Amino acid sequence: AQSVTQLDSHVSVSEGTPVLLRCNYSSSYSPSLFWYVQHPNKGLQLLLKYTSAATLVKGINGFEAEFKKSETSFHLTKPSAHMSDAAEYFCVVSGFRGYSTLTFGKGTMLLVSP
Amino acid sequence: DAGVIQSPRHEVTEMGQEVTLRCKPISGHNSLFWYRQTMMRGLELLIYFNNNVPIDDSGMPEDRFSAKMPNASFSTLKIQPSEPRDSAVYFCASRTGTGGARAEAFFGQGTRLTVV
């Protein structure tokens, strides 16, 4: 069984300040982990993914995430927020087997103020 | 590639009517997912196909919902009869078989269903 918990439903930051969106996972196998972003009334776009290579993963738009097995975490960060980063972010876990589905967290809404 | 294509983008229907949502996955992808998104429940997996075969349909809410994948390039999600609580955004996603569970899924733009 696999699950993912996003610890914050909403995160508010000011433009130019760092962003931290937290995610913890549970998986019976060595997981693959993803972060997706959804802008209002849009589909979901992949930001980055971890698939057992480097534990620090760089994605699009300056985002990165670090896989920490000991803490079962995969937090998303960005050094400096832009107004265009305002969106909902989903942490996703996929299991080891080829038939594994993608399990989504509840999402974190990122609000960026000027 | 045009990505995952869903139709229609918006659907408004009356309670009791049949609704059919359509999805064309990315060519060459052999896994297809249907998700439903609501404010209350977030993103829920409804059904997952692999090589056109339903692998996991435990998320299908009830017998009013059915999904088919007659070939590798087309899938439908049908609701009959529809109810107001079915109002949601329905997403289709596809994933390549190469890399298995480590491959990311690509999502369509979604179908916003409103049942009045």
Short mmCIF file of N, CA and C in Angstrom, two decimals, chain A residues 19 37 39 61 63 78 80-89 110 112:
data_model
loop_
_atom_site.label_atom_id
_atom_site.label_comp_id
_atom_site.label_asym_id
_atom_site.label_seq_id
_atom_site.Cartn_x
_atom_site.Cartn_y
_atom_site.Cartn_z
N VAL A 19 10.21 29.29 -0.88
CA VAL A 19 9.02 28.45 -0.82
C VAL A 19 9.40 27.07 -0.28
N VAL A 37 2.02 20.50 -10.67
CA VAL A 37 1.44 21.81 -10.40
C VAL A 37 0.17 21.97 -11.23
N HIS A 39 -2.37 25.09 -12.26
CA HIS A 39 -2.82 26.47 -12.25
C HIS A 39 -4.34 26.50 -12.40
N ASN A 61 11.14 25.69 -13.73
CA ASN A 61 10.82 26.96 -13.06
C ASN A 61 11.55 27.16 -11.74
N PHE A 63 12.26 25.08 -9.32
CA PHE A 63 11.89 24.21 -8.19
C PHE A 63 12.85 23.03 -8.06
N LYS A 78 11.85 26.27 -3.42
CA LYS A 78 12.28 27.22 -4.45
C LYS A 78 12.88 28.41 -3.72
N SER A 80 13.25 31.57 -4.45
CA SER A 80 12.62 32.89 -4.55
C SER A 80 11.30 32.76 -5.31
N ALA A 81 10.21 33.06 -4.63
CA ALA A 81 8.89 32.89 -5.24
C ALA A 81 8.58 34.01 -6.23
N HIS A 82 7.89 33.63 -7.32
CA HIS A 82 7.36 34.59 -8.29
C HIS A 82 5.84 34.57 -8.21
N MET A 83 5.24 35.65 -8.63
CA MET A 83 3.78 35.71 -8.64
C MET A 83 3.19 34.57 -9.46
N SER A 84 3.87 34.20 -10.54
CA SER A 84 3.37 33.15 -11.42
C SER A 84 3.41 31.76 -10.78
N ASP A 85 4.05 31.64 -9.62
CA ASP A 85 4.09 30.34 -8.93
C ASP A 85 2.80 30.04 -8.17
N ALA A 86 1.94 31.03 -8.05
CA ALA A 86 0.68 30.82 -7.34
C ALA A 86 -0.14 29.76 -8.05
N ALA A 87 -0.41 28.66 -7.36
CA ALA A 87 -1.07 27.51 -7.97
C ALA A 87 -1.27 26.46 -6.88
N GLU A 88 -1.85 25.33 -7.27
CA GLU A 88 -1.95 24.20 -6.34
C GLU A 88 -0.90 23.16 -6.73
N TYR A 89 -0.26 22.61 -5.71
CA TYR A 89 0.84 21.67 -5.92
C TYR A 89 0.49 20.32 -5.31
N LEU A 110 -0.50 27.31 -3.02
CA LEU A 110 0.54 28.30 -2.77
C LEU A 110 0.01 29.68 -3.16
N VAL A 112 0.98 33.72 -3.37
CA VAL A 112 2.14 34.60 -3.44
C VAL A 112 1.65 36.04 -3.46
#
